PDB file of C-alpha atoms and ligand atoms in Angstrom:
ATOM      1  CA  UNK A   1     123.687 108.026 128.359  1.00  0.00           C
ATOM      2  CA  UNK A   2     122.001 104.955 126.922  1.00  0.00           C
ATOM      3  CA  UNK A   3     118.278 104.762 127.529  1.00  0.00           C
ATOM      4  CA  UNK A   4     116.814 101.415 128.650  1.00  0.00           C
ATOM      5  CA  UNK A   5     113.693 100.255 126.847  1.00  0.00           C
ATOM      6  CA  UNK A   6     110.496  99.866 128.856  1.00  0.00           C
ATOM      7  CA  UNK A   7     107.676  97.355 128.508  1.00  0.00           C
ATOM      8  CA  UNK A   8     104.762  99.035 126.746  1.00  0.00           C
ATOM      9  CA  UNK A   9     102.467  96.041 126.148  1.00  0.00           C
ATOM     10  CA  UNK A  10     102.105  92.455 127.271  1.00  0.00           C
ATOM     11  CA  UNK A  11     100.115  90.278 124.871  1.00  0.00           C
ATOM     12  CA  UNK A  12      98.417  87.072 125.972  1.00  0.00           C
ATOM     13  CA  UNK A  13      98.766  84.551 123.092  1.00  0.00           C
ATOM     14  CA  UNK A  14      95.334  83.534 121.777  1.00  0.00           C
ATOM     15  CA  UNK A  15      94.324  80.031 120.626  1.00  0.00           C
ATOM     16  CA  UNK A  16      93.740  79.914 116.854  1.00  0.00           C
ATOM     17  CA  UNK A  17      93.061  77.089 114.384  1.00  0.00           C
ATOM     18  CA  UNK A  18      95.032  77.682 111.182  1.00  0.00           C
ATOM     19  CA  UNK A  19      95.870  75.790 107.962  1.00  0.00           C
ATOM     20  CA  UNK A  20      93.947  72.513 107.623  1.00  0.00           C
ATOM     21  CA  UNK A  21      93.363  72.371 111.391  1.00  0.00           C
ATOM     22  CA  UNK A  22      96.523  73.250 113.310  1.00  0.00           C
ATOM     23  CA  UNK A  23      95.999  74.503 116.857  1.00  0.00           C
ATOM     24  CA  UNK A  24      98.423  77.249 117.741  1.00  0.00           C
ATOM     25  CA  UNK A  25      98.880  80.337 119.915  1.00  0.00           C
ATOM     26  CA  UNK A  26      98.881  83.697 118.107  1.00  0.00           C
ATOM     27  CA  UNK A  27     100.314  86.923 119.543  1.00  0.00           C
ATOM     28  CA  UNK A  28     100.634  89.186 116.478  1.00  0.00           C
ATOM     29  CA  UNK A  29      97.839  89.333 113.860  1.00  0.00           C
ATOM     30  CA  UNK A  30      95.183  88.907 116.540  1.00  0.00           C
ATOM     31  CA  UNK A  31      92.554  91.240 117.950  1.00  0.00           C
ATOM     32  CA  UNK A  32      94.888  92.648 120.620  1.00  0.00           C
ATOM     33  CA  UNK A  33      97.830  93.365 118.304  1.00  0.00           C
ATOM     34  CA  UNK A  34      97.092  93.425 114.582  1.00  0.00           C
ATOM     35  CA  UNK A  35     100.485  94.672 113.338  1.00  0.00           C
ATOM     36  CA  UNK A  36     103.770  95.532 115.034  1.00  0.00           C
ATOM     37  CA  UNK A  37     105.510  97.171 112.066  1.00  0.00           C
ATOM     38  CA  UNK A  38     107.418  95.429 110.396  1.00  0.00           C
ATOM     39  CA  UNK A  39     106.099  92.235 112.060  1.00  0.00           C
ATOM     40  CA  UNK A  40     102.801  90.978 110.664  1.00  0.00           C
ATOM     41  CA  UNK A  41     102.239  87.750 112.551  1.00  0.00           C
ATOM     42  CA  UNK A  42     103.728  85.675 115.351  1.00  0.00           C
ATOM     43  CA  UNK A  43     102.548  82.120 116.024  1.00  0.00           C
ATOM     44  CA  UNK A  44     103.752  79.591 118.604  1.00  0.00           C
ATOM     45  CA  UNK A  45     102.825  76.010 117.803  1.00  0.00           C
ATOM     46  CA  UNK A  46     103.492  72.898 119.776  1.00  0.00           C
ATOM     47  CA  UNK A  47     101.641  69.992 121.258  1.00  0.00           C
ATOM     48  CA  UNK A  48     102.210  66.474 122.523  1.00  0.00           C
ATOM     49  CA  UNK A  49      99.047  65.441 120.673  1.00  0.00           C
ATOM     50  CA  UNK A  50      99.684  64.977 116.914  1.00  0.00           C
ATOM     51  CA  UNK A  51      95.959  65.479 116.216  1.00  0.00           C
ATOM     52  CA  UNK A  52      96.558  69.164 117.046  1.00  0.00           C
ATOM     53  CA  UNK A  53      98.825  69.618 114.012  1.00  0.00           C
ATOM     54  CA  UNK A  54      99.112  66.626 111.617  1.00  0.00           C
ATOM     55  CA  UNK A  55      96.645  68.186 109.128  1.00  0.00           C
ATOM     56  CA  UNK A  56      99.332  70.861 108.610  1.00  0.00           C
ATOM     57  CA  UNK A  57      99.384  73.638 106.055  1.00  0.00           C
ATOM     58  CA  UNK A  58      98.662  72.151 102.586  1.00  0.00           C
ATOM     59  CA  UNK A  59      99.701  74.068  99.422  1.00  0.00           C
ATOM     60  CA  UNK A  60      99.070  77.799  99.883  1.00  0.00           C
ATOM     61  CA  UNK A  61     100.426  81.015  98.369  1.00  0.00           C
ATOM     62  CA  UNK A  62     102.388  83.922  99.884  1.00  0.00           C
ATOM     63  CA  UNK A  63     103.203  87.297  98.366  1.00  0.00           C
ATOM     64  CA  UNK A  64     104.779  90.483  99.715  1.00  0.00           C
ATOM     65  CA  UNK A  65     106.209  89.058 102.958  1.00  0.00           C
ATOM     66  CA  UNK A  66     108.867  86.883 104.573  1.00  0.00           C
ATOM     67  CA  UNK A  67     108.015  83.865 106.737  1.00  0.00           C
ATOM     68  CA  UNK A  68     110.467  82.742 109.400  1.00  0.00           C
ATOM     69  CA  UNK A  69     110.096  79.251 110.860  1.00  0.00           C
ATOM     70  CA  UNK A  70     112.189  78.286 113.893  1.00  0.00           C
ATOM     71  CA  UNK A  71     111.779  74.814 115.387  1.00  0.00           C
ATOM     72  CA  UNK A  72     112.404  73.664 118.962  1.00  0.00           C
ATOM     73  CA  UNK A  73     111.244  70.050 118.568  1.00  0.00           C
ATOM     74  CA  UNK A  74     109.903  67.799 115.842  1.00  0.00           C
ATOM     75  CA  UNK A  75     110.139  68.728 112.161  1.00  0.00           C
ATOM     76  CA  UNK A  76     108.260  70.610 109.458  1.00  0.00           C
ATOM     77  CA  UNK A  77     108.504  68.957 106.046  1.00  0.00           C
ATOM     78  CA  UNK A  78     108.040  71.416 103.199  1.00  0.00           C
ATOM     79  CA  UNK A  79     107.972  71.632  99.420  1.00  0.00           C
ATOM     80  CA  UNK A  80     107.282  74.553  97.113  1.00  0.00           C
ATOM     81  CA  UNK A  81     106.646  75.886  93.617  1.00  0.00           C
ATOM     82  CA  UNK A  82     110.375  76.587  93.094  1.00  0.00           C
ATOM     83  CA  UNK A  83     111.119  72.872  93.347  1.00  0.00           C
ATOM     84  CA  UNK A  84     112.584  73.018  96.855  1.00  0.00           C
ATOM     85  CA  UNK A  85     111.751  70.299  99.347  1.00  0.00           C
ATOM     86  CA  UNK A  86     113.190  69.452 102.725  1.00  0.00           C
ATOM     87  CA  UNK A  87     112.711  69.396 106.449  1.00  0.00           C
ATOM     88  CA  UNK A  88     113.139  72.021 109.157  1.00  0.00           C
ATOM     89  CA  UNK A  89     114.297  70.151 112.270  1.00  0.00           C
ATOM     90  CA  UNK A  90     114.815  71.050 115.929  1.00  0.00           C
ATOM     91  CA  UNK A  91     117.056  74.117 116.219  1.00  0.00           C
ATOM     92  CA  UNK A  92     116.894  74.876 112.467  1.00  0.00           C
ATOM     93  CA  UNK A  93     115.555  78.069 110.934  1.00  0.00           C
ATOM     94  CA  UNK A  94     114.045  78.762 107.522  1.00  0.00           C
ATOM     95  CA  UNK A  95     113.879  82.434 106.510  1.00  0.00           C
ATOM     96  CA  UNK A  96     111.760  82.521 103.367  1.00  0.00           C
ATOM     97  CA  UNK A  97     111.369  85.689 101.312  1.00  0.00           C
ATOM     98  CA  UNK A  98     108.151  85.079  99.365  1.00  0.00           C
ATOM     99  CA  UNK A  99     108.550  88.258  97.287  1.00  0.00           C
ATOM    100  CA  UNK A 100     106.319  88.209  94.207  1.00  0.00           C
ATOM    101  CA  UNK A 101     105.011  84.767  94.957  1.00  0.00           C
ATOM    102  CA  UNK A 102     105.546  81.287  96.207  1.00  0.00           C
ATOM    103  CA  UNK A 103     103.242  78.315  96.730  1.00  0.00           C
ATOM    104  CA  UNK A 104     104.268  75.937  99.444  1.00  0.00           C
ATOM    105  CA  UNK A 105     103.212  73.187 101.803  1.00  0.00           C
ATOM    106  CA  UNK A 106     104.299  73.011 105.468  1.00  0.00           C
ATOM    107  CA  UNK A 107     103.563  69.798 107.385  1.00  0.00           C
ATOM    108  CA  UNK A 108     104.541  69.496 111.085  1.00  0.00           C
ATOM    109  CA  UNK A 109     105.601  66.039 112.273  1.00  0.00           C
ATOM    110  CA  UNK A 110     106.645  64.800 115.726  1.00  0.00           C
ATOM    111  CA  UNK A 111     110.085  63.567 116.760  1.00  0.00           C
ATOM    112  CA  UNK A 112     110.141  61.500 119.972  1.00  0.00           C
ATOM    113  CA  UNK A 113     106.491  62.471 120.413  1.00  0.00           C
ATOM    114  CA  UNK A 114     107.162  66.201 120.423  1.00  0.00           C
ATOM    115  CA  UNK A 115     106.672  69.109 118.035  1.00  0.00           C
ATOM    116  CA  UNK A 116     107.149  72.801 118.843  1.00  0.00           C
ATOM    117  CA  UNK A 117     108.227  75.947 117.076  1.00  0.00           C
ATOM    118  CA  UNK A 118     107.444  79.448 115.943  1.00  0.00           C
ATOM    119  CA  UNK A 119     106.492  81.288 112.786  1.00  0.00           C
ATOM    120  CA  UNK A 120     107.088  85.006 112.338  1.00  0.00           C
ATOM    121  CA  UNK A 121     105.966  87.058 109.314  1.00  0.00           C
ATOM    122  CA  UNK A 122     108.114  90.035 108.404  1.00  0.00           C
ATOM    123  CA  UNK A 123     106.740  92.669 106.048  1.00  0.00           C
ATOM    124  CA  UNK A 124     108.670  93.615 102.912  1.00  0.00           C
ATOM    125  CA  UNK A 125     109.057  97.257 101.874  1.00  0.00           C
ATOM    126  CA  UNK A 126     107.030  98.281  98.798  1.00  0.00           C
ATOM    127  CA  UNK A 127     110.170  98.246  96.628  1.00  0.00           C
ATOM    128  CA  UNK A 128     110.810  94.540  97.430  1.00  0.00           C
ATOM    129  CA  UNK A 129     107.285  93.118  97.504  1.00  0.00           C
ATOM    130  CA  UNK A 130     107.573  91.786  93.934  1.00  0.00           C
ATOM    131  CA  UNK A 131     111.197  90.652  94.313  1.00  0.00           C
ATOM    132  CA  UNK A 132     112.385  87.174  93.357  1.00  0.00           C
ATOM    133  CA  UNK A 133     111.536  84.526  95.998  1.00  0.00           C
ATOM    134  CA  UNK A 134     114.486  83.425  98.109  1.00  0.00           C
ATOM    135  CA  UNK A 135     115.328  81.063 100.979  1.00  0.00           C
ATOM    136  CA  UNK A 136     117.879  81.104 103.735  1.00  0.00           C
ATOM    137  CA  UNK A 137     117.834  77.706 105.424  1.00  0.00           C
ATOM    138  CA  UNK A 138     120.166  77.248 108.338  1.00  0.00           C
ATOM    139  CA  UNK A 139     120.589  73.972 110.181  1.00  0.00           C
ATOM    140  CA  UNK A 140     121.024  73.923 113.956  1.00  0.00           C
ATOM    141  CA  UNK A 141     124.783  73.239 113.881  1.00  0.00           C
ATOM    142  CA  UNK A 142     125.347  76.394 111.769  1.00  0.00           C
ATOM    143  CA  UNK A 143     123.596  78.701 114.247  1.00  0.00           C
ATOM    144  CA  UNK A 144     126.286  80.065 116.594  1.00  0.00           C
ATOM    145  CA  UNK A 145     125.767  80.349 120.333  1.00  0.00           C
ATOM    146  CA  UNK A 146     127.163  83.280 122.320  1.00  0.00           C
ATOM    147  CA  UNK A 147     128.210  82.237 125.833  1.00  0.00           C
ATOM    148  CA  UNK A 148     128.021  85.236 128.159  1.00  0.00           C
ATOM    149  CA  UNK A 149     128.678  85.894 131.853  1.00  0.00           C
ATOM    150  CA  UNK A 150     126.615  84.087 134.514  1.00  0.00           C
ATOM    151  CA  UNK A 151     125.754  81.185 132.186  1.00  0.00           C
ATOM    152  CA  UNK A 152     123.639  83.255 129.767  1.00  0.00           C
ATOM    153  CA  UNK A 153     123.448  81.539 126.347  1.00  0.00           C
ATOM    154  CA  UNK A 154     122.181  83.162 123.156  1.00  0.00           C
ATOM    155  CA  UNK A 155     121.599  81.373 119.852  1.00  0.00           C
ATOM    156  CA  UNK A 156     122.132  84.079 117.246  1.00  0.00           C
ATOM    157  CA  UNK A 157     119.935  83.528 114.178  1.00  0.00           C
ATOM    158  CA  UNK A 158     120.079  87.101 112.865  1.00  0.00           C
ATOM    159  CA  UNK A 159     121.882  90.146 114.204  1.00  0.00           C
ATOM    160  CA  UNK A 160     124.873  90.199 116.517  1.00  0.00           C
ATOM    161  CA  UNK A 161     125.730  89.490 120.158  1.00  0.00           C
ATOM    162  CA  UNK A 162     129.264  90.673 120.931  1.00  0.00           C
ATOM    163  CA  UNK A 163     131.514  89.042 118.316  1.00  0.00           C
ATOM    164  CA  UNK A 164     128.931  86.427 117.372  1.00  0.00           C
ATOM    165  CA  UNK A 165     127.010  87.195 114.169  1.00  0.00           C
ATOM    166  CA  UNK A 166     123.913  85.326 113.006  1.00  0.00           C
ATOM    167  CA  UNK A 167     123.945  83.427 109.685  1.00  0.00           C
ATOM    168  CA  UNK A 168     120.755  85.038 108.303  1.00  0.00           C
ATOM    169  CA  UNK A 169     121.779  88.244 106.528  1.00  0.00           C
ATOM    170  CA  UNK A 170     120.696  90.693 103.834  1.00  0.00           C
ATOM    171  CA  UNK A 171     117.144  91.031 105.124  1.00  0.00           C
ATOM    172  CA  UNK A 172     115.410  94.351 104.421  1.00  0.00           C
ATOM    173  CA  UNK A 173     114.195  94.855 108.009  1.00  0.00           C
ATOM    174  CA  UNK A 174     117.785  94.665 109.369  1.00  0.00           C
ATOM    175  CA  UNK A 175     116.443  92.175 111.934  1.00  0.00           C
ATOM    176  CA  UNK A 176     117.720  90.682 115.130  1.00  0.00           C
ATOM    177  CA  UNK A 177     116.394  87.212 115.989  1.00  0.00           C
ATOM    178  CA  UNK A 178     117.856  85.685 119.157  1.00  0.00           C
ATOM    179  CA  UNK A 179     116.966  82.650 121.292  1.00  0.00           C
ATOM    180  CA  UNK A 180     118.044  83.712 124.786  1.00  0.00           C
ATOM    181  CA  UNK A 181     118.408  81.416 127.833  1.00  0.00           C
ATOM    182  CA  UNK A 182     119.144  83.080 131.193  1.00  0.00           C
ATOM    183  CA  UNK A 183     119.736  80.916 134.293  1.00  0.00           C
ATOM    184  CA  UNK A 184     117.965  81.654 137.584  1.00  0.00           C
ATOM    185  CA  UNK A 185     118.533  85.218 138.854  1.00  0.00           C
ATOM    186  CA  UNK A 186     121.133  86.029 136.162  1.00  0.00           C
ATOM    187  CA  UNK A 187     120.847  89.063 133.845  1.00  0.00           C
ATOM    188  CA  UNK A 188     121.319  89.958 130.169  1.00  0.00           C
ATOM    189  CA  UNK A 189     121.681  93.337 128.476  1.00  0.00           C
ATOM    190  CA  UNK A 190     121.411  93.814 124.724  1.00  0.00           C
ATOM    191  CA  UNK A 191     121.760  96.891 122.516  1.00  0.00           C
ATOM    192  CA  UNK A 192     118.888  97.425 120.072  1.00  0.00           C
ATOM    193  CA  UNK A 193     119.143 100.238 117.501  1.00  0.00           C
ATOM    194  CA  UNK A 194     116.990 103.223 118.465  1.00  0.00           C
ATOM    195  CA  UNK A 195     113.887 103.445 116.306  1.00  0.00           C
ATOM    196  CA  UNK A 196     113.682  99.683 115.719  1.00  0.00           C
ATOM    197  CA  UNK A 197     110.573  97.808 116.820  1.00  0.00           C
ATOM    198  CA  UNK A 198     111.406  95.161 119.444  1.00  0.00           C
ATOM    199  CA  UNK A 199     109.554  92.365 121.209  1.00  0.00           C
ATOM    200  CA  UNK A 200     110.322  89.316 123.322  1.00  0.00           C
ATOM    201  CA  UNK A 201     108.363  86.079 123.287  1.00  0.00           C
ATOM    202  CA  UNK A 202     108.690  84.203 126.593  1.00  0.00           C
ATOM    203  CA  UNK A 203     108.204  80.471 126.318  1.00  0.00           C
ATOM    204  CA  UNK A 204     109.950  79.080 129.427  1.00  0.00           C
ATOM    205  CA  UNK A 205     110.228  80.440 132.968  1.00  0.00           C
ATOM    206  CA  UNK A 206     109.753  84.066 133.919  1.00  0.00           C
ATOM    207  CA  UNK A 207     111.728  87.280 133.930  1.00  0.00           C
ATOM    208  CA  UNK A 208     111.763  91.016 134.513  1.00  0.00           C
ATOM    209  CA  UNK A 209     112.239  93.264 131.465  1.00  0.00           C
ATOM    210  CA  UNK A 210     113.516  96.789 132.076  1.00  0.00           C
ATOM    211  CA  UNK A 211     112.049  98.147 135.317  1.00  0.00           C
ATOM    212  CA  UNK A 212     108.736  96.331 134.806  1.00  0.00           C
ATOM    213  CA  UNK A 213     107.007  93.611 136.808  1.00  0.00           C
ATOM    214  CA  UNK A 214     107.852  89.911 136.449  1.00  0.00           C
ATOM    215  CA  UNK A 215     106.368  88.311 133.311  1.00  0.00           C
ATOM    216  CA  UNK A 216     105.586  84.595 133.049  1.00  0.00           C
ATOM    217  CA  UNK A 217     105.226  82.416 129.936  1.00  0.00           C
ATOM    218  CA  UNK A 218     103.795  82.284 127.342  1.00  0.00           C
ATOM    219  CA  UNK A 219     103.619  86.037 126.713  1.00  0.00           C
ATOM    220  CA  UNK A 220     104.674  88.454 124.015  1.00  0.00           C
ATOM    221  CA  UNK A 221     106.265  91.592 125.491  1.00  0.00           C
ATOM    222  CA  UNK A 222     106.461  94.747 123.356  1.00  0.00           C
ATOM    223  CA  UNK A 223     109.138  97.325 124.173  1.00  0.00           C
ATOM    224  CA  UNK A 224     109.074 101.091 123.759  1.00  0.00           C
ATOM    225  CA  UNK A 225     111.954 102.903 122.079  1.00  0.00           C
ATOM    226  CA  UNK A 226     115.406 103.208 123.618  1.00  0.00           C
ATOM    227  CA  UNK A 227     118.968 101.969 123.172  1.00  0.00           C
ATOM    228  CA  UNK A 228     119.168  98.788 125.192  1.00  0.00           C
ATOM    229  CA  UNK A 229     117.159  96.016 126.772  1.00  0.00           C
ATOM    230  CA  UNK A 230     117.827  94.733 130.279  1.00  0.00           C
ATOM    231  CA  UNK A 231     116.407  91.379 131.399  1.00  0.00           C
ATOM    232  CA  UNK A 232     116.700  89.559 134.728  1.00  0.00           C
ATOM    233  CA  UNK A 233     115.564  85.946 135.029  1.00  0.00           C
ATOM    234  CA  UNK A 234     113.228  84.748 137.765  1.00  0.00           C
ATOM    235  CA  UNK A 235     114.035  81.859 140.114  1.00  0.00           C
ATOM    236  CA  UNK A 236     113.444  79.195 137.427  1.00  0.00           C
ATOM    237  CA  UNK A 237     115.388  81.041 134.749  1.00  0.00           C
ATOM    238  CA  UNK A 238     113.848  82.290 131.544  1.00  0.00           C
ATOM    239  CA  UNK A 239     113.997  81.495 127.835  1.00  0.00           C
ATOM    240  CA  UNK A 240     112.649  83.851 125.188  1.00  0.00           C
ATOM    241  CA  UNK A 241     113.021  84.955 121.601  1.00  0.00           C
ATOM    242  CA  UNK A 242     114.212  88.542 121.198  1.00  0.00           C
ATOM    243  CA  UNK A 243     113.206  90.010 117.849  1.00  0.00           C
ATOM    244  CA  UNK A 244     113.754  93.501 116.498  1.00  0.00           C
ATOM    245  CA  UNK A 245     113.576  95.203 113.117  1.00  0.00           C
ATOM    246  CA  UNK A 246     113.260  98.490 111.322  1.00  0.00           C
ATOM    247  CA  UNK A 247     109.635  99.631 110.892  1.00  0.00           C
ATOM    248  CA  UNK A 248     108.496 100.446 107.342  1.00  0.00           C
ATOM    249  CA  UNK A 249     105.871 103.122 107.997  1.00  0.00           C
ATOM    250  CA  UNK A 250     104.063 102.150 104.770  1.00  0.00           C
ATOM    251  CA  UNK A 251     100.352 101.463 104.244  1.00  0.00           C
ATOM    252  CA  UNK A 252      99.384  97.786 104.351  1.00  0.00           C
ATOM    253  CA  UNK A 253      96.653  95.904 102.547  1.00  0.00           C
ATOM    254  CA  UNK A 254      96.298  92.424 103.946  1.00  0.00           C
ATOM    255  CA  UNK A 255      94.385  89.418 102.746  1.00  0.00           C
ATOM    256  CA  UNK A 256      95.382  86.117 104.363  1.00  0.00           C
ATOM    257  CA  UNK A 257      98.802  85.106 103.003  1.00  0.00           C
ATOM    258  CA  UNK A 258      99.140  88.230 100.808  1.00  0.00           C
ATOM    259  CA  UNK A 259     100.356  91.505 102.305  1.00  0.00           C
ATOM    260  CA  UNK A 260     100.684  94.407  99.889  1.00  0.00           C
ATOM    261  CA  UNK A 261     100.371  98.202 100.067  1.00  0.00           C
ATOM    262  CA  UNK A 262      97.035  98.693  98.283  1.00  0.00           C
ATOM    263  CA  UNK A 263      93.755  96.862  97.769  1.00  0.00           C
ATOM    264  CA  UNK A 264      94.414  96.858  93.998  1.00  0.00           C
ATOM    265  CA  UNK A 265      97.616  94.885  94.553  1.00  0.00           C
ATOM    266  CA  UNK A 266      95.672  92.313  96.606  1.00  0.00           C
ATOM    267  CA  UNK A 267      93.092  91.980  93.818  1.00  0.00           C
ATOM    268  CA  UNK A 268      95.980  91.530  91.369  1.00  0.00           C
ATOM    269  CA  UNK A 269      97.410  88.711  93.517  1.00  0.00           C
ATOM    270  CA  UNK A 270      94.023  86.948  93.520  1.00  0.00           C
ATOM    271  CA  UNK A 271      93.744  87.494  89.765  1.00  0.00           C
ATOM    272  CA  UNK A 272      97.246  86.058  89.207  1.00  0.00           C
ATOM    273  CA  UNK A 273      96.283  83.030  91.303  1.00  0.00           C
ATOM    274  CA  UNK A 274      93.123  82.459  89.216  1.00  0.00           C
ATOM    275  CA  UNK A 275      95.029  82.869  85.893  1.00  0.00           C
ATOM    276  CA  UNK A 276      97.801  80.516  86.910  1.00  0.00           C
ATOM    277  CA  UNK A 277     100.362  83.356  86.549  1.00  0.00           C
ATOM    278  CA  UNK A 278     101.038  83.679  90.291  1.00  0.00           C
ATOM    279  CA  UNK A 279     104.340  81.791  90.308  1.00  0.00           C
TER     280      UNK A 279
HETATM  281 FE1   FE B 301     103.244  79.347 104.507  1.00  0.00          FE
END
């Protein structure tokens, strides 16, 4: 018998100013939820006022983690120390494995007056923290959509829904990253491997997860262990990201954009940055 997962925590996203002055809502890496192994950070950004984000994220380093940027509206223009440059547009995803080190710039810009998206940080296991940096950039048209019963639609970025497999692969955390839209009063059930950490981030409408109470948006909902997730949309439907991954169970030492296993490794990262040997 498959065990449904239950809601164990509901996190209220907190306003944060990040980068050179970007206003965003943070649900992981805040006071309420510091770390949801293997997920280190979850930010939701978006505003109709460009002053909330135009200052962007000028050149900054990352080491020991992956950053996942998924856009709903507007664009993020980026360039980095590997010589890559480009834009992440509405519906696109960039899954960046920083590994031993990358320096990059991320600048949000509006399209038709709008800009909205998400950034998730995924921890790397100790054995891959100093791996070669790598990108998987997937444009909107290459992200498949699973069309299920009752009008449920799922954009599959990583993982699998029925026969539909996401284009982002070969990630250490064995992640699922889905953008799920459920029409009013319809339902969705999804298998999640037992032992994997799982959360949903609601950003439109409301819904009931498992046998819990109705949850509105924006909220981050953390699930306990089990085999499957059941969701029923409220009367206005619901849209949420469903993210899961294998926890690492390793010690973490964290300093801003560096996440390693020990304090010595953090000091080494700072030293490498000072010496100019970081990238
Ligand atoms: Fe960054």
